[in-house]
Short mmCIF file of C-alpha atoms in Angstrom, two decimals:
data_model
loop_
_atom_site.label_atom_id
_atom_site.label_comp_id
_atom_site.label_asym_id
_atom_site.label_seq_id
_atom_site.Cartn_x
_atom_site.Cartn_y
_atom_site.Cartn_z
CA UNK A 1 -3.43 -10.46 -4.96
CA UNK A 2 -0.29 -9.37 -4.77
CA UNK A 3 -0.42 -6.44 -7.16
CA UNK A 4 2.03 -3.90 -8.48
CA UNK A 5 2.73 -0.98 -6.15
CA UNK A 6 2.19 2.69 -6.93
CA UNK A 7 5.52 3.77 -5.53
CA UNK A 8 7.72 3.88 -8.59
CA UNK A 9 10.56 1.85 -9.96
CA UNK A 10 12.02 0.47 -6.75
CA UNK A 11 8.92 -1.40 -5.69
CA UNK A 12 8.14 -2.64 -9.16
CA UNK A 13 11.68 -3.95 -9.49
CA UNK A 14 11.26 -5.69 -6.13
CA UNK A 15 8.07 -7.27 -7.42
CA UNK A 16 10.04 -8.58 -10.38
CA UNK A 17 12.67 -10.02 -8.11
CA UNK A 18 10.14 -11.98 -6.06
CA UNK A 19 8.33 -13.41 -9.05
CA UNK A 20 4.96 -11.71 -9.40
CA UNK A 21 4.13 -14.30 -12.03
CA UNK A 22 2.62 -16.20 -9.12
CA UNK A 23 2.67 -13.38 -6.55
CA UNK A 24 5.18 -15.36 -4.51
CA UNK A 25 8.73 -15.08 -3.27
CA UNK A 26 10.92 -17.97 -4.33
CA UNK A 27 14.66 -18.21 -4.66
CA UNK A 28 16.49 -19.35 -7.76
CA UNK A 29 16.71 -23.02 -6.87
CA UNK A 30 17.46 -24.33 -10.30
CA UNK A 31 15.38 -25.69 -13.15
CA UNK A 32 13.33 -28.86 -12.80
CA UNK A 33 14.46 -31.39 -15.41
CA UNK A 34 11.68 -31.55 -17.95
CA UNK A 35 12.35 -35.22 -18.60
CA UNK A 36 12.46 -36.32 -14.95
CA UNK A 37 10.20 -39.28 -14.28
CA UNK A 38 7.69 -38.40 -11.56
CA UNK A 39 6.75 -40.71 -8.74
CA UNK A 40 4.24 -38.59 -6.80
CA UNK A 41 0.68 -37.67 -7.77
CA UNK A 42 1.79 -34.13 -8.68
CA UNK A 43 4.93 -35.03 -10.61
CA UNK A 44 4.68 -34.09 -14.26
CA UNK A 45 3.65 -31.11 -16.38
CA UNK A 46 0.59 -28.96 -15.70
CA UNK A 47 -1.12 -26.22 -17.69
CA UNK A 48 -2.85 -23.45 -15.76
CA UNK A 49 -6.32 -22.41 -16.88
CA UNK A 50 -5.55 -18.87 -17.97
CA UNK A 51 -2.31 -17.02 -17.09
CA UNK A 52 -0.26 -18.59 -19.92
CA UNK A 53 1.64 -20.63 -17.34
CA UNK A 54 2.99 -24.18 -17.26
CA UNK A 55 4.10 -25.79 -14.01
CA UNK A 56 6.49 -28.74 -13.79
CA UNK A 57 6.94 -30.87 -10.68
CA UNK A 58 9.69 -33.46 -10.27
CA UNK A 59 11.81 -34.77 -7.43
CA UNK A 60 10.30 -32.39 -4.88
CA UNK A 61 10.97 -29.30 -7.03
CA UNK A 62 8.56 -27.02 -8.85
CA UNK A 63 9.11 -24.46 -11.56
CA UNK A 64 7.09 -22.40 -13.99
CA UNK A 65 7.26 -21.65 -17.71
CA UNK A 66 5.65 -18.63 -19.38
CA UNK A 67 4.05 -19.33 -22.75
CA UNK A 68 2.57 -17.52 -25.71
CA UNK A 69 1.79 -18.65 -29.26
CA UNK A 70 5.35 -17.74 -30.22
CA UNK A 71 7.37 -18.63 -27.13
CA UNK A 72 7.93 -20.72 -24.02
CA UNK A 73 10.44 -19.33 -21.54
CA UNK A 74 11.51 -20.47 -18.07
CA UNK A 75 9.47 -18.47 -15.59
CA UNK A 76 10.62 -16.57 -12.51
CA UNK A 77 9.20 -19.03 -9.98
CA UNK A 78 11.08 -22.04 -8.63
CA UNK A 79 10.36 -23.77 -5.33
CA UNK A 80 10.96 -26.92 -3.31
CA UNK A 81 8.65 -29.14 -1.34
CA UNK A 82 8.26 -28.29 2.35
CA UNK A 83 7.22 -31.19 4.59
CA UNK A 84 5.24 -34.27 3.63
CA UNK A 85 2.05 -34.26 1.54
CA UNK A 86 -1.28 -34.31 3.35
CA UNK A 87 -3.79 -37.13 3.23
CA UNK A 88 -5.34 -35.72 0.05
CA UNK A 89 -1.96 -35.25 -1.62
CA UNK A 90 -1.86 -31.51 -0.83
CA UNK A 91 1.79 -30.50 -0.96
CA UNK A 92 3.39 -27.32 0.32
CA UNK A 93 6.16 -25.58 -1.64
CA UNK A 94 8.34 -22.60 -0.93
CA UNK A 95 11.81 -21.23 -0.42
CA UNK A 96 13.85 -23.10 2.19
CA UNK A 97 11.74 -24.07 5.23
CA UNK A 98 9.07 -21.41 4.58
CA UNK A 99 6.09 -22.65 2.56
CA UNK A 100 4.14 -20.13 0.50
CA UNK A 101 1.75 -22.19 -1.60
CA UNK A 102 -0.26 -25.42 -1.64
CA UNK A 103 -0.53 -27.66 -4.70
CA UNK A 104 -3.35 -30.20 -4.46
CA UNK A 105 -4.19 -32.98 -6.96
CA UNK A 106 -7.79 -33.57 -7.95
CA UNK A 107 -7.60 -37.04 -9.46
CA UNK A 108 -4.85 -37.76 -12.00
CA UNK A 109 -5.67 -35.06 -14.55
CA UNK A 110 -6.46 -31.96 -12.52
CA UNK A 111 -4.96 -29.97 -9.65
CA UNK A 112 -5.43 -26.72 -7.74
CA UNK A 113 -2.75 -24.21 -6.78
CA UNK A 114 -3.45 -21.95 -3.79
CA UNK A 115 -1.11 -19.06 -2.96
CA UNK A 116 -0.99 -18.06 0.69
CA UNK A 117 -1.05 -14.32 -0.01
CA UNK A 118 -3.59 -14.28 -2.86
CA UNK A 119 -7.36 -14.50 -3.10
CA UNK A 120 -8.74 -17.59 -4.83
CA UNK A 121 -6.99 -20.51 -6.49
CA UNK A 122 -5.52 -21.42 -9.89
CA UNK A 123 -6.79 -24.56 -11.65
CA UNK A 124 -4.51 -26.78 -13.71
CA UNK A 125 -4.76 -29.69 -16.15
CA UNK A 126 -2.09 -32.31 -16.68
CA UNK A 127 -0.17 -32.38 -19.98
CA UNK A 128 1.60 -35.47 -21.35
CA UNK A 129 4.93 -33.67 -21.61
CA UNK A 130 6.61 -30.30 -21.66
CA UNK A 131 6.11 -28.76 -25.13
CA UNK A 132 9.15 -29.00 -27.37
CA UNK A 133 9.47 -25.22 -27.71
CA UNK A 134 10.07 -25.01 -23.94
CA UNK A 135 13.30 -27.00 -24.44
CA UNK A 136 14.70 -24.76 -27.14
CA UNK A 137 17.30 -22.06 -26.62
CA UNK A 138 16.00 -18.54 -26.13
CA UNK A 139 16.45 -15.96 -28.87
CA UNK A 140 17.09 -12.68 -27.05
CA UNK A 141 17.34 -10.52 -30.18
CA UNK A 142 15.24 -7.37 -30.66
CA UNK A 143 12.70 -8.99 -32.99
CA UNK A 144 12.12 -11.93 -30.62
CA UNK A 145 11.74 -9.62 -27.63
CA UNK A 146 9.25 -7.46 -29.55
CA UNK A 147 7.21 -10.48 -30.64
CA UNK A 148 7.04 -11.92 -27.12
CA UNK A 149 6.08 -8.52 -25.71
CA UNK A 150 3.28 -8.03 -28.22
CA UNK A 151 2.02 -11.62 -27.90
CA UNK A 152 2.04 -11.48 -24.10
CA UNK A 153 -0.34 -8.53 -24.14
CA UNK A 154 -2.39 -9.88 -27.07
CA UNK A 155 -3.08 -13.15 -25.23
CA UNK A 156 -3.54 -11.89 -21.68
CA UNK A 157 -4.54 -8.22 -21.41
CA UNK A 158 -8.30 -7.94 -20.72
CA UNK A 159 -8.99 -4.24 -21.32
CA UNK A 160 -8.08 -3.33 -24.91
CA UNK A 161 -11.72 -2.84 -25.90
CA UNK A 162 -12.56 -0.84 -22.77
CA UNK A 163 -9.59 1.46 -23.43
CA UNK A 164 -10.25 1.77 -27.17
CA UNK A 165 -6.90 0.22 -28.19
CA UNK A 166 -6.52 -1.82 -31.40
CA UNK A 167 -3.55 -4.03 -30.46
CA UNK A 168 -3.23 -5.43 -33.99
CA UNK A 169 -2.90 -1.90 -35.29
CA UNK A 170 -0.24 -1.22 -32.66
CA UNK A 171 1.78 -4.15 -33.98
CA UNK A 172 1.36 -2.98 -37.56
CA UNK A 173 2.67 0.45 -36.61
CA UNK A 174 5.66 -0.54 -34.49
CA UNK A 175 6.86 -3.92 -35.78
CA UNK A 176 8.44 -2.42 -38.95
CA UNK A 177 10.54 -0.16 -36.72
CA UNK A 178 12.40 -3.14 -35.22
CA UNK A 179 15.28 -4.92 -36.96
CA UNK A 180 17.89 -7.46 -35.79
CA UNK A 181 20.19 -4.51 -35.16
CA UNK A 182 17.82 -2.23 -33.24
CA UNK A 183 19.70 -0.80 -30.21
CA UNK A 184 18.32 -1.56 -26.76
CA UNK A 185 17.53 2.09 -26.06
CA UNK A 186 15.42 2.36 -29.20
CA UNK A 187 13.61 -0.92 -28.55
CA UNK A 188 12.93 0.20 -24.99
CA UNK A 189 11.26 3.38 -26.23
CA UNK A 190 9.20 1.47 -28.79
CA UNK A 191 7.84 -0.91 -26.14
CA UNK A 192 7.03 1.98 -23.81
CA UNK A 193 5.23 3.86 -26.57
CA UNK A 194 3.11 0.78 -27.26
CA UNK A 195 1.70 0.49 -23.73
CA UNK A 196 1.73 4.12 -22.59
CA UNK A 197 -1.79 4.81 -24.00
CA UNK A 198 -3.19 2.09 -21.69
CA UNK A 199 -2.68 4.40 -18.67
CA UNK A 200 -2.64 1.23 -16.59
CA UNK A 201 -0.83 1.15 -13.23
CA UNK A 202 -0.50 -2.63 -13.52
CA UNK A 203 1.72 -2.32 -16.59
CA UNK A 204 5.47 -1.81 -16.41
CA UNK A 205 8.60 -2.46 -18.44
CA UNK A 206 11.86 -3.66 -16.91
CA UNK A 207 15.18 -3.38 -18.76
CA UNK A 208 18.55 -4.44 -17.37
CA UNK A 209 17.00 -4.96 -13.95
CA UNK A 210 15.60 -1.42 -13.78
CA UNK A 211 11.99 -0.36 -14.13
CA UNK A 212 12.04 2.06 -17.04
CA UNK A 213 8.29 2.63 -17.25
CA UNK A 214 5.16 2.02 -15.21
CA UNK A 215 1.70 3.21 -16.14
CA UNK A 216 -0.66 5.46 -14.21
CA UNK A 217 -4.08 6.94 -14.72
CA UNK A 218 -3.64 10.55 -15.88
CA UNK A 219 -3.62 13.04 -13.04
CA UNK A 220 -2.46 10.54 -10.42
CA UNK A 221 -0.23 11.87 -7.67
CA UNK A 222 2.50 9.40 -6.67
CA UNK A 223 2.86 9.46 -2.86
CA UNK A 224 6.28 10.91 -2.08
CA UNK A 225 7.98 10.77 1.31
CA UNK A 226 7.17 14.46 1.74
CA UNK A 227 3.49 13.99 0.90
CA UNK A 228 3.18 11.09 3.32
CA UNK A 229 4.80 13.09 6.12
CA UNK A 230 2.61 16.17 5.58
CA UNK A 231 -0.54 14.05 5.31
CA UNK A 232 0.30 12.15 8.50
CA UNK A 233 0.89 15.44 10.32
CA UNK A 234 -2.55 16.73 9.33
CA UNK A 235 -4.22 13.50 10.40
CA UNK A 236 -2.39 13.71 13.74
CA UNK A 237 -3.99 17.10 14.40
CA UNK A 238 -7.36 15.35 14.73
CA UNK A 239 -6.28 12.48 17.00
CA UNK A 240 -6.96 12.45 20.73
CA UNK A 241 -3.59 10.79 21.51
CA UNK A 242 -0.41 9.82 19.66
CA UNK A 243 -0.89 7.01 17.19
CA UNK A 244 0.56 3.52 17.59
CA UNK A 245 2.41 2.03 14.64
CA UNK A 246 2.76 -1.58 13.54
CA UNK A 247 3.99 -3.44 10.50
CA UNK A 248 7.23 -1.50 10.09
CA UNK A 249 5.27 1.74 10.10
CA UNK A 250 2.75 0.68 7.45
CA UNK A 251 -0.12 0.21 9.93
CA UNK A 252 -1.25 3.08 12.16
CA UNK A 253 -3.83 2.71 14.96
CA UNK A 254 -5.30 5.70 16.79
CA UNK A 255 -8.45 7.23 18.24
CA UNK A 256 -10.43 10.21 16.99
CA UNK A 257 -12.72 12.39 19.12
CA UNK A 258 -16.13 10.94 19.92
CA UNK A 259 -14.84 7.37 20.50
CA UNK A 260 -14.03 6.78 16.84
CA UNK A 261 -11.30 4.31 15.96
CA UNK A 262 -8.78 5.10 13.24
CA UNK A 263 -6.77 2.61 11.15
CA UNK A 264 -4.40 3.76 8.44
CA UNK A 265 -3.12 1.09 6.07
CA UNK A 266 -0.30 2.42 3.90
CA UNK A 267 0.39 -0.95 2.26
CA UNK A 268 -0.87 -4.50 2.14
CA UNK A 269 2.70 -5.78 2.17
CA UNK A 270 5.97 -5.36 4.03
CA UNK A 271 4.71 -5.72 7.60
CA UNK A 272 7.62 -7.97 8.59
CA UNK A 273 11.30 -8.09 7.74
CA UNK A 274 10.97 -11.44 5.95
CA UNK A 275 8.66 -12.51 3.14
CA UNK A 276 6.77 -15.06 5.25
CA UNK A 277 3.04 -14.51 4.82
CA UNK A 278 2.49 -15.93 8.31
CA UNK A 279 4.68 -13.17 9.76
CA UNK A 280 2.71 -10.60 7.79
CA UNK A 281 -0.65 -11.81 9.10
CA UNK A 282 0.64 -12.01 12.67
CA UNK A 283 1.71 -8.36 12.56
CA UNK A 284 -1.59 -7.30 10.97
CA UNK A 285 -3.46 -9.16 13.73
CA UNK A 286 -1.44 -7.26 16.35
CA UNK A 287 -2.59 -3.97 14.84
CA UNK A 288 -6.21 -5.09 14.59
CA UNK A 289 -6.19 -6.34 18.18
CA UNK A 290 -4.95 -2.91 19.26
CA UNK A 291 -7.71 -1.26 17.21
CA UNK A 292 -10.44 -3.62 18.39
CA UNK A 293 -9.73 -4.87 21.92
CA UNK A 294 -12.63 -6.62 23.66
CA UNK A 295 -13.55 -3.59 25.76
CA UNK A 296 -13.68 -1.37 22.65
CA UNK A 297 -16.48 -3.41 21.10
CA UNK A 298 -18.38 -4.71 24.13
CA UNK A 299 -17.23 -2.64 27.13
CA UNK A 300 -18.92 0.16 29.03
CA UNK A 301 -17.62 2.79 26.59
CA UNK A 302 -17.53 1.10 23.18
CA UNK A 303 -16.46 2.64 19.91
CA UNK A 304 -19.07 4.61 18.00
CA UNK A 305 -17.49 4.13 14.61
CA UNK A 306 -14.36 3.27 12.70
CA UNK A 307 -12.40 5.18 10.05
CA UNK A 308 -10.14 3.16 7.74
CA UNK A 309 -7.70 5.17 5.64
CA UNK A 310 -6.19 3.68 2.45
CA UNK A 311 -5.67 6.98 0.61
CA UNK A 312 -1.92 6.48 0.12
CA UNK A 313 -1.90 2.69 -0.16
CA UNK A 314 0.01 1.28 -3.14
CA UNK A 315 -1.29 -2.29 -2.84
CA UNK A 316 0.11 -5.70 -1.94
CA UNK A 317 -1.72 -8.85 -0.86
CA UNK A 318 -5.46 -9.22 -1.42
CA UNK A 319 -5.52 -11.80 1.36
CA UNK A 320 -4.44 -9.22 3.93
CA UNK A 321 -7.29 -6.96 2.87
CA UNK A 322 -9.73 -9.83 3.24
CA UNK A 323 -8.31 -10.46 6.70
CA UNK A 324 -9.23 -6.93 7.76
CA UNK A 325 -12.68 -7.31 6.22
CA UNK A 326 -13.21 -10.48 8.27
CA UNK A 327 -12.92 -8.36 11.43
CA UNK A 328 -15.74 -6.07 10.23
CA UNK A 329 -18.62 -8.53 9.77
CA UNK A 330 -20.61 -11.17 11.62
CA UNK A 331 -21.86 -12.89 8.47
CA UNK A 332 -20.17 -14.42 5.45
CA UNK A 333 -20.64 -12.61 2.13
CA UNK A 334 -19.10 -12.46 -1.34
CA UNK A 335 -16.34 -9.88 -1.66
CA UNK A 336 -16.04 -10.18 -5.45
CA UNK A 337 -15.71 -12.78 -8.18
CA UNK A 338 -12.46 -13.28 -10.08
CA UNK A 339 -12.06 -14.29 -13.73
CA UNK A 340 -8.93 -14.52 -15.89
CA UNK A 341 -8.46 -14.45 -19.66
CA UNK A 342 -7.98 -18.02 -20.85
CA UNK A 343 -8.22 -17.95 -24.64
CA UNK A 344 -5.23 -16.43 -26.50
CA UNK A 345 -7.36 -15.72 -29.57
CA UNK A 346 -10.55 -14.43 -27.93
CA UNK A 347 -10.34 -11.52 -25.47
CA UNK A 348 -13.94 -12.13 -24.39
CA UNK A 349 -13.24 -15.62 -23.02
CA UNK A 350 -12.52 -15.98 -19.31
CA UNK A 351 -12.24 -18.65 -16.66
CA UNK A 352 -15.32 -19.60 -14.70
CA UNK A 353 -16.10 -16.88 -12.11
CA UNK A 354 -14.57 -17.74 -8.74
CA UNK A 355 -16.38 -16.24 -5.74
CA UNK A 356 -14.10 -14.83 -3.04
CA UNK A 357 -15.78 -14.88 0.36
CA UNK A 358 -15.32 -12.72 3.44
CA UNK A 359 -15.81 -14.93 6.50
CA UNK A 360 -16.21 -13.58 10.03
CA UNK A 361 -13.06 -13.81 12.11
CA UNK A 362 -13.03 -15.57 15.48
CA UNK A 363 -11.12 -12.56 16.88
CA UNK A 364 -12.91 -9.43 18.18
CA UNK A 365 -14.92 -7.83 15.41
CA UNK A 366 -16.51 -4.46 14.68
CA UNK A 367 -19.93 -4.57 13.03
CA UNK A 368 -20.91 -0.94 13.51
CA UNK A 369 -20.51 2.08 11.21
CA UNK A 370 -17.37 2.27 9.06
CA UNK A 371 -16.08 5.12 6.90
CA UNK A 372 -13.44 4.26 4.29
CA UNK A 373 -11.14 7.00 2.95
CA UNK A 374 -9.91 6.48 -0.65
CA UNK A 375 -8.11 8.40 -3.37
CA UNK A 376 -6.48 7.97 -6.76
CA UNK A 377 -3.41 6.77 -4.86
CA UNK A 378 -5.42 3.82 -3.47
CA UNK A 379 -4.10 1.14 -5.79
CA UNK A 380 -4.48 -2.58 -6.49
CA UNK A 381 -4.95 -4.46 -3.18
CA UNK A 382 -6.23 -1.21 -1.66
CA UNK A 383 -8.95 -1.35 -4.31
CA UNK A 384 -9.77 -5.03 -3.89
CA UNK A 385 -10.09 -4.26 -0.16
CA UNK A 386 -12.43 -1.40 -1.00
CA UNK A 387 -14.45 -3.73 -3.22
CA UNK A 388 -14.48 -6.38 -0.49
CA UNK A 389 -16.27 -3.93 1.81
CA UNK A 390 -18.98 -3.09 -0.73
CA UNK A 391 -21.01 -6.16 0.25
CA UNK A 392 -20.75 -5.50 3.97
CA UNK A 393 -23.82 -4.73 6.07
CA UNK A 394 -24.23 -2.17 7.47
CA UNK A 395 -22.94 -0.37 4.40
CA UNK A 396 -19.53 1.22 4.49
CA UNK A 397 -19.43 4.94 3.64
CA UNK A 398 -16.68 5.59 1.09
CA UNK A 399 -15.30 9.13 1.27
CA UNK A 400 -12.72 10.93 -0.86
CA UNK A 401 -11.90 10.22 -4.51
CA UNK A 402 -12.11 7.38 -7.03
CA UNK A 403 -9.52 4.68 -6.50
CA UNK A 404 -6.84 4.17 -9.19
CA UNK A 405 -8.68 1.51 -11.22
CA UNK A 406 -6.41 -1.58 -11.26
CA UNK A 407 -7.42 -4.80 -9.51
CA UNK A 408 -5.89 -7.86 -11.18
CA UNK A 409 -3.07 -9.97 -9.86
CA UNK A 410 -0.03 -8.93 -11.89
CA UNK A 411 1.73 -11.21 -14.34
CA UNK A 412 5.50 -10.87 -14.41
CA UNK A 413 6.87 -12.03 -17.75
CA UNK A 414 10.58 -12.25 -18.60
CA UNK A 415 11.05 -11.52 -22.31
CA UNK A 416 14.70 -12.50 -22.81
CA UNK A 417 16.98 -15.28 -21.66
CA UNK A 418 17.04 -14.40 -17.94
CA UNK A 419 14.19 -16.03 -15.95
CA UNK A 420 14.40 -13.26 -13.37
CA UNK A 421 13.90 -10.64 -16.09
CA UNK A 422 17.23 -8.91 -15.59
CA UNK A 423 17.48 -8.21 -19.32
CA UNK A 424 13.88 -7.62 -20.43
CA UNK A 425 10.61 -8.18 -18.55
CA UNK A 426 7.09 -6.83 -18.47
CA UNK A 427 4.21 -6.58 -16.00
CA UNK A 428 0.55 -6.73 -16.98
CA UNK A 429 -2.89 -7.72 -15.65
CA UNK A 430 -5.00 -10.59 -16.96
CA UNK A 431 -7.95 -10.73 -14.54
CA UNK A 432 -11.18 -8.96 -13.77
CA UNK A 433 -12.71 -8.54 -10.31
CA UNK A 434 -16.48 -8.54 -10.76
CA UNK A 435 -19.13 -7.08 -8.48
CA UNK A 436 -22.56 -8.61 -7.89
CA UNK A 437 -23.79 -7.19 -11.21
CA UNK A 438 -20.84 -8.52 -13.18
CA UNK A 439 -19.20 -5.09 -13.50
CA UNK A 440 -15.54 -4.28 -13.17
CA UNK A 441 -14.12 -1.01 -11.86
CA UNK A 442 -10.89 -1.25 -13.86
CA UNK A 443 -10.12 2.07 -15.47
CA UNK A 444 -12.16 4.65 -13.55
CA UNK A 445 -11.78 2.98 -10.15
CA UNK A 446 -14.35 2.66 -7.37
CA UNK A 447 -16.12 5.99 -6.76
CA UNK A 448 -16.73 7.37 -3.27
CA UNK A 449 -20.24 7.74 -1.94
CA UNK A 450 -19.27 11.17 -0.62
CA UNK A 451 -16.68 13.13 -2.59
CA UNK A 452 -14.16 15.19 -0.64
CA UNK A 453 -10.75 16.78 -1.27
CA UNK A 454 -7.80 14.50 -0.52
CA UNK A 455 -4.54 16.08 0.60
CA UNK A 456 -4.83 19.09 -1.66
CA UNK A 457 -2.05 21.64 -1.39
CA UNK A 458 -4.48 24.07 0.21
CA UNK A 459 -5.54 21.56 2.87
CA UNK A 460 -1.96 20.51 3.55
CA UNK A 461 -0.79 24.12 3.86
CA UNK A 462 -3.54 24.97 6.35
CA UNK A 463 -3.29 21.81 8.47
CA UNK A 464 -6.64 20.45 7.29
CA UNK A 465 -7.85 17.01 6.27
CA UNK A 466 -11.24 17.58 4.67
CA UNK A 467 -12.01 13.91 3.97
CA UNK A 468 -11.20 12.81 7.53
CA UNK A 469 -13.27 15.67 8.95
CA UNK A 470 -16.23 14.61 6.81
CA UNK A 471 -15.82 10.98 7.93
CA UNK A 472 -15.99 12.07 11.57
CA UNK A 473 -19.15 14.05 10.87
CA UNK A 474 -20.79 11.09 9.13
CA UNK A 475 -19.95 8.65 11.91
CA UNK A 476 -20.97 10.90 14.80
CA UNK A 477 -24.35 11.71 13.26
CA UNK A 478 -25.21 8.19 12.03
#
């Protein structure tokens, strides 16, 4: 998915601006008239299974609504049809000429929404009409904002039990503190205090267009510009030649001694100046082709192993991680299974598990030994990528530290009367990514197979990279 990024307020605010409700980037193209009479097979009102989302389609335009038991607000996503529908009615939508999603009818009552940059699909059922509460004016007072905030978590958040949080008790404690006259600053602090104990990097609060809080697992080090520079310098000490960069500096390709390839992925987003997913994949493919040219995998002097480094990766698109995984296998296998909460009253109810498959690429692939470097600053899509490699054969050797422990696509929910969340908005997860045993790694993260220090102050000061050194040892002796 497109998850929240572990880089502080700027990136989270950017995620709000591009509508993480559906992990897409759409401009503000105007609301779709709820009463417009549809003529196409997709025209009408649709309810998503899970996610608390309604989708309306009319006159070639699409928009979302975010719902809870107490509210229905215009969502952050609006889009227009791009091109003509396919033979099966599949219709592309996006901003301007760039399509970013496919909406496909399945008979008259059901449909499937596929996002270009996300793993899996969303399933929808047709409704007879837009609910009346979606047509009502929005109360943006403190009590209404509090109630929407609490209800949004109550109906979507999957991990209260795992984190030992009684959300009803949280409401009982904080609701009496809010009145119709509560100042914004006080309400802001109340909302932060409610979610701070979750220690969840996929939770954030936006107020007046600024991210005022985002969660983290205790002890997490946020990658600063200085840390990235010092870490890159220590990695460079072990390379046999200067690295090549791609994706606006977010992808680094190099070679280590002993014919070992090195790929550093600092993000699963932002590889191209625009938001086109096709541009992102094209740039990723350029980096992977440089890492794995034909003579590197089948020539006279092939690679002996590959190191992939996601230690300072704040996340992005799950689909880009799957694209890398497809270059590392010659057989299809299940990366993980996704489920989403879909019962507002029962936190144990989820959508049917949806298998996400890694399929071998037609481009040059590497099927030999791989070492994957991770840390607590490996977040979101960096973690789904890590999980996607757990089913690979031969087995990937994970080295370093536990990942951050957040996997879900992120819901972006405006809480006031601005669909883009410029007054009040919140981020939160609502999915689980399950392994073959039905487990989720949310919370503690995915552990390494071999634990090693990651960019400690001692290593940085002495020009060392203990985890990378260990990866080289593992690959050259395997």
